[in-house]
């Protein structure tokens, strides 16, 4: 039986706006999620990230907790508006100091940092100047990226440019469920291209000053047609182009999937050969966020891809309504290898929301999450056996946190957070993951969690 490679990173992931709280503290500028969550009716439980997990003030405890659990790597994001309150120009040293303390604390506890530059919290000052729809956004992002490399590349070995550009485009500019809450296909098409240019500009800047590794993080979803009909098959292919290939094809092949200009029509911007060449520059790894599979049927009324998701009776779903399909993780990792070649991969997020039940003694026995983790780690191991160059796994998430438009109503944590008291209690899944880490995966064979 294959085990996990010797240097495999066993990690946990979070993002700045979802856990930090204190979004305006110590000179930070406002970001678009602060603005969006404070406007009425954007968040299911009318909450916001003002306090979240109060990680900004409790980060030391959280790092110690990770160490107790044996977690060896931590993927977090930095808030652009904390370090550049206006997005460009004036640097807020207090913001840099916060991340410097966090990184030092991680290293003191033998936890490898993986830093994501952008996990959706654009400085509001830049949004006011056009945000990602403005082509100047690539320069803005490169300025911010350079600042961070200079400050932290001596201590941070793994960098991610942008988290899930598809979600930014689709939820932020097509569906309008995320900040900045727009519904405009022309803007979405411009944002898609601008995000790629921004990613490329940040990689470019890294090659000038960085000494380690940088990559892009995408969310990928196996998309299967709901029936054998040609119409459903084509719908699945359109959604696959929109969701899975929109960013990886330009970055790794230097091509735009041909379905996209067809779907966006006249709204699709022109891409010059020079732009495509710049976007294609080598990256050191692909970060994969994996949660679910979609089965779709053709539906002319549904979204850009004209593909509607159908649910299946007798299939397991999480509290998000996402189908649990662990073998899809292996499928996706192998698909990357086949389509794009042997690029190193990390699973940068994987996890599930369930309606956890707290027992009277305060413990949280989250058996469904234990099962979810186990199945997905077994699938990851299968992908390694099949030759995928998989370097690490980051569970989403370390802590229950602010789940965007769902507010605090959906819990993804390995560690339960009581948002009234900020008390942290590791769930059974945290104990299980800890055992997996301690045994380098051998605990996956433990039948007590079958
Ligand atoms: C991903 C996001 C992450 C979290 C999980 C559940 O799409 O990157 O912030 O919301 O989903």
Coordinates of C-alpha atoms and ligand atoms in Angstrom, one line a residue:
X1 CA 0.0 0.0 0.0
X2 CA 1.3 3.4 -0.9
X3 CA 1.8 5.8 1.9
X4 CA 2.0 9.6 1.7
X5 CA 5.3 11.0 0.6
X6 CA 7.9 11.8 3.3
X7 CA 7.6 15.6 2.9
X8 CA 3.8 15.6 2.5
X9 CA 2.3 18.7 4.1
X10 CA -0.5 18.1 6.5
X11 CA -2.3 21.4 6.7
X12 CA -5.3 23.4 7.6
X13 CA -6.7 26.5 5.8
X14 CA -8.5 29.7 6.6
X15 CA -8.9 33.1 5.1
X16 CA -8.5 36.6 6.5
X17 CA -12.0 38.0 6.3
X18 CA -13.5 34.8 7.5
X19 CA -11.6 34.5 10.8
X20 CA -9.7 37.7 11.7
X21 CA -12.4 40.1 12.9
X22 CA -11.2 43.7 13.8
X23 CA -11.4 44.6 10.0
X24 CA -10.7 48.3 10.6
X25 CA -8.2 48.0 13.5
X26 CA -4.8 49.7 13.6
X27 CA -5.2 51.7 10.5
X28 CA -6.7 49.1 8.1
X29 CA -8.7 50.3 5.2
X30 CA -12.3 49.1 4.5
X31 CA -12.6 46.1 2.2
X32 CA -15.4 45.0 -0.1
X33 CA -16.6 42.3 2.2
X34 CA -16.9 44.7 5.1
X35 CA -19.0 47.0 2.9
X36 CA -21.1 44.1 1.4
X37 CA -21.8 42.4 4.7
X38 CA -22.9 45.7 6.4
X39 CA -25.5 46.4 3.7
X40 CA -28.9 44.9 4.4
X41 CA -29.9 41.4 3.2
X42 CA -26.7 40.2 1.7
X43 CA -25.9 37.7 4.5
X44 CA -28.3 34.9 5.5
X45 CA -28.1 35.7 9.2
X46 CA -27.5 39.4 8.8
X47 CA -24.0 39.0 10.3
X48 CA -20.6 40.3 9.2
X49 CA -16.9 39.8 9.8
X50 CA -16.5 42.4 12.5
X51 CA -15.6 39.8 15.1
X52 CA -15.6 36.5 13.3
X53 CA -13.2 34.2 15.2
X54 CA -11.4 37.2 16.7
X55 CA -8.3 35.6 15.3
X56 CA -6.6 39.0 14.9
X57 CA -6.3 39.1 18.7
X58 CA -6.2 35.3 19.4
X59 CA -3.8 34.2 16.7
X60 CA -1.3 32.9 19.2
X61 CA -3.8 30.6 20.8
X62 CA -4.9 29.4 17.4
X63 CA -1.4 28.6 16.4
X64 CA -0.8 26.7 19.6
X65 CA -4.0 24.7 19.0
X66 CA -2.7 23.7 15.6
X67 CA 0.6 22.6 17.1
X68 CA -1.3 20.5 19.7
X69 CA -3.1 18.8 16.8
X70 CA 0.1 18.2 15.0
X71 CA -0.8 20.3 12.0
X72 CA 2.4 20.9 10.0
X73 CA 1.3 23.7 7.6
X74 CA -1.1 26.5 7.7
X75 CA -2.7 28.2 4.6
X76 CA -4.0 31.7 5.5
X77 CA -4.6 34.8 3.5
X78 CA -3.5 38.3 4.1
X79 CA -5.9 41.3 4.0
X80 CA -4.7 43.7 1.3
X81 CA -6.5 46.6 3.0
X82 CA -4.7 46.0 6.3
X83 CA -1.3 46.6 4.7
X84 CA -2.3 49.1 2.0
X85 CA -5.4 50.9 3.3
X86 CA -6.0 52.7 0.0
X87 CA -5.0 49.6 -2.0
X88 CA -1.9 51.2 -3.4
X89 CA 0.6 53.8 -2.1
X90 CA 0.7 54.4 1.6
X91 CA 1.8 51.3 3.6
X92 CA 0.2 50.6 7.0
X93 CA 3.1 49.2 9.0
X94 CA 0.8 47.9 11.7
X95 CA -0.9 45.7 9.2
X96 CA 2.4 44.2 8.1
X97 CA 3.4 43.8 11.7
X98 CA 0.4 41.7 12.4
X99 CA 1.2 39.2 9.6
X100 CA 4.9 39.3 10.7
X101 CA 3.9 38.2 14.2
X102 CA 1.6 35.5 12.8
X103 CA 4.4 34.1 10.6
X104 CA 6.9 34.1 13.4
X105 CA 4.5 32.4 15.7
X106 CA 3.9 29.7 13.1
X107 CA 7.6 29.1 12.5
X108 CA 8.3 29.0 16.3
X109 CA 5.7 26.2 16.4
X110 CA 7.2 24.4 13.4
X111 CA 4.2 25.1 11.2
X112 CA 4.9 26.0 7.5
X113 CA 3.1 29.0 6.3
X114 CA 1.4 29.1 2.9
X115 CA 0.3 32.6 2.2
X116 CA -2.6 33.5 -0.2
X117 CA -2.4 37.1 -1.4
X118 CA -6.0 37.4 -2.4
X119 CA -9.0 35.6 -0.8
X120 CA -11.8 38.0 -2.0
X121 CA -11.3 41.1 0.3
X122 CA -10.4 43.8 -2.2
X123 CA -9.7 47.2 -0.6
X124 CA -12.9 49.3 -1.0
X125 CA -10.8 52.2 -2.2
X126 CA -9.8 50.1 -5.3
X127 CA -13.4 49.0 -5.8
X128 CA -14.3 52.7 -5.9
X129 CA -11.9 53.1 -8.7
X130 CA -13.4 50.2 -10.8
X131 CA -12.1 47.2 -8.9
X132 CA -11.3 44.0 -10.8
X133 CA -13.3 45.3 -13.8
X134 CA -10.6 47.9 -14.3
X135 CA -7.5 46.7 -16.3
X136 CA -5.3 48.7 -13.9
X137 CA -6.1 46.1 -11.3
X138 CA -3.1 44.0 -12.5
X139 CA -0.7 46.8 -11.5
X140 CA -2.4 47.4 -8.2
X141 CA -2.2 43.7 -7.4
X142 CA 1.5 43.5 -8.4
X143 CA 2.3 46.5 -6.1
X144 CA 0.6 44.8 -3.2
X145 CA 2.3 41.4 -4.0
X146 CA 5.7 43.0 -4.2
X147 CA 5.3 44.6 -0.8
X148 CA 4.4 41.2 0.7
X149 CA 7.2 39.3 -1.0
X150 CA 9.8 41.8 0.3
X151 CA 8.3 41.6 3.8
X152 CA 7.9 37.8 4.0
X153 CA 9.6 35.8 1.4
X154 CA 12.4 35.2 3.8
X155 CA 10.0 33.3 6.0
X156 CA 7.2 32.1 3.7
X157 CA 8.0 29.2 1.4
X158 CA 4.7 28.9 -0.4
X159 CA 2.7 31.6 -2.1
X160 CA -0.7 31.6 -3.7
X161 CA -1.8 34.5 -5.9
X162 CA -5.6 34.4 -6.1
X163 CA -8.1 32.1 -4.5
X164 CA -10.7 30.7 -6.8
X165 CA -11.0 33.2 -9.5
X166 CA -14.1 31.4 -10.9
X167 CA -16.0 32.2 -7.7
X168 CA -14.9 35.9 -7.9
X169 CA -16.3 36.1 -11.4
X170 CA -19.4 33.9 -10.9
X171 CA -20.5 34.9 -7.5
X172 CA -19.2 38.5 -7.5
X173 CA -20.2 39.5 -11.0
X174 CA -22.7 37.0 -12.5
X175 CA -24.8 35.9 -9.6
X176 CA -24.1 38.8 -7.3
X177 CA -24.2 36.7 -4.1
X178 CA -20.7 37.8 -3.1
X179 CA -19.0 41.2 -2.9
X180 CA -19.2 43.4 -4.8
X181 CA -22.6 42.0 -5.6
X182 CA -22.9 42.7 -9.3
X183 CA -24.9 41.0 -12.1
X184 CA -23.3 42.0 -15.3
X185 CA -21.9 39.6 -17.9
X186 CA -19.8 42.1 -19.7
X187 CA -18.1 43.1 -16.4
X188 CA -17.7 39.4 -15.5
X189 CA -15.9 38.8 -18.8
X190 CA -13.6 41.7 -18.1
X191 CA -12.9 40.6 -14.6
X192 CA -12.1 37.1 -15.8
X193 CA -9.3 38.5 -18.0
X194 CA -8.1 41.1 -15.5
X195 CA -7.8 38.4 -12.7
X196 CA -5.6 36.4 -15.0
X197 CA -3.5 39.4 -15.9
X198 CA -3.2 40.2 -12.2
X199 CA -2.1 36.7 -11.4
X200 CA 0.5 36.8 -14.1
X201 CA 1.8 40.2 -12.9
X202 CA 2.2 38.8 -9.4
X203 CA 4.0 35.8 -10.6
X204 CA 6.2 38.0 -12.7
X205 CA 7.0 40.2 -9.7
X206 CA 7.8 37.0 -7.7
X207 CA 10.4 35.9 -10.2
X208 CA 12.3 39.1 -9.6
X209 CA 12.5 38.9 -5.8
X210 CA 11.1 35.6 -4.6
X211 CA 13.1 32.5 -3.8
X212 CA 10.5 29.8 -3.2
X213 CA 7.3 28.7 -4.9
X214 CA 4.2 30.4 -6.2
X215 CA 1.0 29.0 -7.6
X216 CA -2.7 29.7 -8.4
X217 CA -5.6 28.2 -6.4
X218 CA -8.7 27.1 -8.3
X219 CA -11.9 25.3 -7.3
X220 CA -12.5 22.3 -9.5
X221 CA -15.7 20.3 -9.8
X222 CA -16.3 17.0 -11.7
X223 CA -19.3 17.9 -14.0
X224 CA -21.3 15.0 -15.2
X225 CA -24.3 15.1 -17.6
X226 CA -27.5 14.1 -15.9
X227 CA -28.4 11.9 -18.9
X228 CA -26.9 10.5 -22.1
X229 CA -28.6 13.1 -24.2
X230 CA -26.5 15.3 -26.5
X231 CA -28.1 18.4 -25.0
X232 CA -27.1 17.4 -21.4
X233 CA -23.6 16.4 -22.5
X234 CA -23.1 19.7 -24.2
X235 CA -24.4 21.5 -21.1
X236 CA -21.8 19.6 -19.0
X237 CA -19.1 20.6 -21.4
X238 CA -20.0 24.3 -21.3
X239 CA -20.1 24.3 -17.5
X240 CA -16.8 22.4 -17.5
X241 CA -15.2 25.2 -19.7
X242 CA -16.7 27.9 -17.6
X243 CA -15.8 26.4 -14.2
X244 CA -12.8 24.1 -14.6
X245 CA -10.9 25.4 -17.7
X246 CA -11.6 29.1 -17.6
X247 CA -8.4 29.9 -15.6
X248 CA -6.2 26.8 -15.9
X249 CA -6.3 26.7 -19.8
X250 CA -4.9 30.2 -20.2
X251 CA -2.3 29.8 -17.3
X252 CA -1.1 26.3 -18.2
X253 CA -1.8 26.1 -22.0
X254 CA -1.9 29.7 -23.1
X255 CA -5.4 29.2 -24.6
X256 CA -8.9 30.4 -23.9
X257 CA -11.5 27.5 -23.9
X258 CA -13.4 28.1 -27.1
X259 CA -16.7 27.7 -25.3
X260 CA -16.2 30.9 -23.4
X261 CA -16.4 33.5 -26.2
X262 CA -19.4 31.6 -27.4
X263 CA -21.1 31.8 -24.1
X264 CA -20.3 35.4 -23.4
X265 CA -20.9 36.5 -27.0
X266 CA -20.1 40.2 -27.7
X267 CA -19.2 40.7 -24.0
X268 CA -16.1 38.6 -24.3
X269 CA -13.0 41.0 -24.5
X270 CA -10.3 40.6 -27.1
X271 CA -7.1 38.8 -25.9
X272 CA -3.9 39.6 -27.7
X273 CA -1.3 37.0 -28.3
X274 CA 1.0 39.0 -26.1
X275 CA -1.4 38.9 -23.2
X276 CA -1.8 35.2 -23.6
X277 CA 1.9 34.7 -23.6
X278 CA 2.3 36.7 -20.4
X279 CA -0.5 34.8 -18.7
X280 CA 1.1 31.5 -19.5
X281 CA 4.2 31.9 -17.5
X282 CA 5.3 28.9 -15.5
X283 CA 3.9 28.4 -12.0
X284 CA 5.4 26.2 -9.3
X285 CA 2.2 24.4 -8.3
X286 CA -1.6 24.3 -8.8
X287 CA -3.7 24.5 -5.6
X288 CA -6.9 22.6 -5.9
X289 CA -10.0 23.3 -3.8
X290 CA -12.3 20.4 -3.9
X291 CA -15.8 20.1 -2.4
X292 CA -18.4 18.5 -4.6
X293 CA -19.5 17.1 -7.9
X294 CA -22.3 18.5 -10.1
X295 CA -24.7 16.6 -12.4
X296 CA -26.3 18.9 -14.9
X297 CA -28.9 19.1 -17.5
X298 CA -29.3 21.5 -20.4
X299 CA -31.4 24.5 -19.4
X300 CA -31.5 27.6 -21.6
X301 CA -32.7 29.7 -18.7
X302 CA -29.9 28.9 -16.2
X303 CA -26.9 31.2 -16.1
X304 CA -24.1 31.7 -18.6
X305 CA -23.5 28.0 -19.2
X306 CA -27.2 27.2 -19.6
X307 CA -26.6 24.2 -17.4
X308 CA -28.8 23.4 -14.4
X309 CA -27.6 21.3 -11.5
X310 CA -29.9 18.4 -10.6
X311 CA -30.0 16.6 -7.3
X312 CA -30.1 12.8 -7.1
X313 CA -32.2 10.8 -4.7
X314 CA -30.2 8.5 -2.4
X315 CA -27.0 10.5 -2.7
X316 CA -25.2 12.0 0.3
X317 CA -25.2 15.8 0.5
X318 CA -23.6 18.2 3.0
X319 CA -25.4 21.0 4.9
X320 CA -24.5 23.3 1.9
X321 CA -26.4 20.9 -0.4
X322 CA -23.1 19.8 -2.0
X323 CA -23.0 16.2 -3.2
X324 CA -20.3 14.2 -1.4
X325 CA -18.3 12.4 -4.1
X326 CA -14.9 11.6 -2.8
X327 CA -13.7 9.7 -5.8
X328 CA -14.1 13.0 -7.7
X329 CA -11.0 14.3 -5.9
X330 CA -8.9 11.6 -7.4
X331 CA -10.6 12.2 -10.8
X332 CA -9.8 15.9 -10.7
X333 CA -6.1 15.5 -9.6
X334 CA -5.6 13.0 -12.4
X335 CA -7.4 15.2 -14.9
X336 CA -4.9 18.0 -14.1
X337 CA -2.0 15.7 -14.7
X338 CA -3.4 14.4 -18.0
X339 CA -4.5 17.7 -19.3
X340 CA -1.7 20.0 -18.1
X341 CA 1.2 17.7 -17.4
X342 CA 3.1 16.9 -14.3
X343 CA 2.7 20.1 -12.4
X344 CA 3.1 19.8 -8.6
X345 CA -0.3 19.9 -6.9
X346 CA -1.6 20.8 -3.4
X347 CA -5.1 20.2 -2.2
X348 CA -5.4 23.7 -0.8
X349 CA -9.0 23.2 0.5
X350 CA -11.3 20.2 1.2
X351 CA -13.9 19.9 3.8
X352 CA -17.6 20.0 4.6
X353 CA -20.3 21.8 6.5
X354 CA -22.6 19.7 8.6
X355 CA -25.1 20.6 11.3
X356 CA -22.8 19.7 14.2
X357 CA -24.3 18.7 17.5
X358 CA -22.7 19.8 20.7
X359 CA -23.0 17.3 23.5
X360 CA -24.0 18.5 27.0
X361 CA -20.3 18.2 28.1
X362 CA -19.3 20.6 25.3
X363 CA -17.7 18.0 23.0
X364 CA -18.7 17.9 19.3
X365 CA -18.9 14.5 17.8
X366 CA -19.0 15.2 14.1
X367 CA -19.0 11.7 12.7
X368 CA -20.1 12.8 9.2
X369 CA -17.1 15.1 8.9
X370 CA -14.7 12.3 10.1
X371 CA -16.2 10.1 7.3
X372 CA -15.9 12.9 4.8
X373 CA -12.2 13.5 5.6
X374 CA -11.4 9.9 5.6
X375 CA -12.9 9.2 2.2
X376 CA -11.3 12.2 0.6
X377 CA -7.8 11.4 2.1
X378 CA -8.1 7.9 0.7
X379 CA -9.0 9.4 -2.7
X380 CA -6.0 11.7 -2.4
X381 CA -3.8 8.7 -1.7
X382 CA -5.2 6.8 -4.7
X383 CA -4.2 9.8 -6.9
X384 CA -0.7 9.6 -5.5
X385 CA -0.6 5.9 -6.3
X386 CA -1.7 6.7 -9.8
X387 CA 1.3 9.1 -10.2
X388 CA 0.0 12.5 -9.3
X389 CA 2.7 14.7 -7.8
X390 CA 0.6 15.7 -4.8
X391 CA 2.6 17.6 -2.2
X392 CA 0.1 18.3 0.6
X393 CA -3.5 18.5 1.9
X394 CA -5.1 21.5 3.7
X395 CA -8.4 20.8 5.4
X396 CA -11.0 23.5 5.2
X397 CA -11.2 24.8 7.7
X398 CA -9.2 25.0 11.0
X399 CA -12.1 26.9 12.6
X400 CA -15.8 27.3 12.2
X401 CA -16.0 30.8 10.6
X402 CA -17.8 33.5 8.6
X403 CA -19.0 31.5 5.6
X404 CA -19.6 34.4 3.3
X405 CA -23.2 34.9 2.3
X406 CA -24.2 32.1 4.8
X407 CA -22.7 34.0 7.7
X408 CA -22.2 31.9 10.8
X409 CA -24.9 29.4 9.8
X410 CA -22.6 26.9 8.1
X411 CA -19.8 25.3 10.1
X412 CA -16.8 23.9 8.3
X413 CA -14.3 23.8 11.2
X414 CA -12.2 20.9 12.6
X415 CA -12.5 23.1 15.7
X416 CA -15.8 24.2 17.0
X417 CA -16.1 27.9 17.8
X418 CA -18.7 29.2 20.2
X419 CA -19.2 32.7 18.7
X420 CA -20.7 34.0 22.0
X421 CA -17.6 33.2 24.1
X422 CA -14.9 32.5 21.4
X423 CA -14.2 29.2 23.1
X424 CA -12.6 26.7 20.8
X425 CA -13.3 23.0 21.1
X426 CA -11.6 20.5 18.8
X427 CA -14.3 18.3 17.2
X428 CA -13.9 14.5 16.7
X429 CA -12.7 15.3 13.2
X430 CA -9.8 17.3 14.6
X431 CA -8.8 14.3 16.7
X432 CA -9.1 12.0 13.7
X433 CA -7.1 14.3 11.5
X434 CA -4.5 14.5 14.2
X435 CA -4.2 10.7 14.3
X436 CA -3.9 10.6 10.5
X437 CA -1.0 13.1 10.7
X438 CA 0.7 11.4 13.5
X439 CA 0.6 8.0 11.7
X440 CA 1.4 9.5 8.2
X441 CA -1.9 8.2 7.0
X442 CA -2.0 4.8 8.6
X443 CA -5.0 5.8 10.8
X444 CA -7.0 5.9 7.6
X445 CA -7.2 2.1 7.9
X446 CA -8.6 2.4 11.5
X447 CA -11.9 0.6 11.4
X448 CA -13.3 2.5 14.3
X449 CA -14.1 5.4 12.0
X450 CA -15.4 3.2 9.1
Ligands
LIG1 C1 -14.4 27.9 -0.8 C2 -13.7 29.2 -0.3 C3 -13.6 29.2 1.2 C4 -14.8 28.6 1.9 C5 -15.1 27.3 1.3 C6 -16.3 26.6 2.0 O1 -15.0 28.2 -2.1 O2 -12.5 29.4 -0.9 O3 -13.4 30.5 1.6 O4 -15.9 29.5 1.7 O5 -15.4 27.4 -0.1

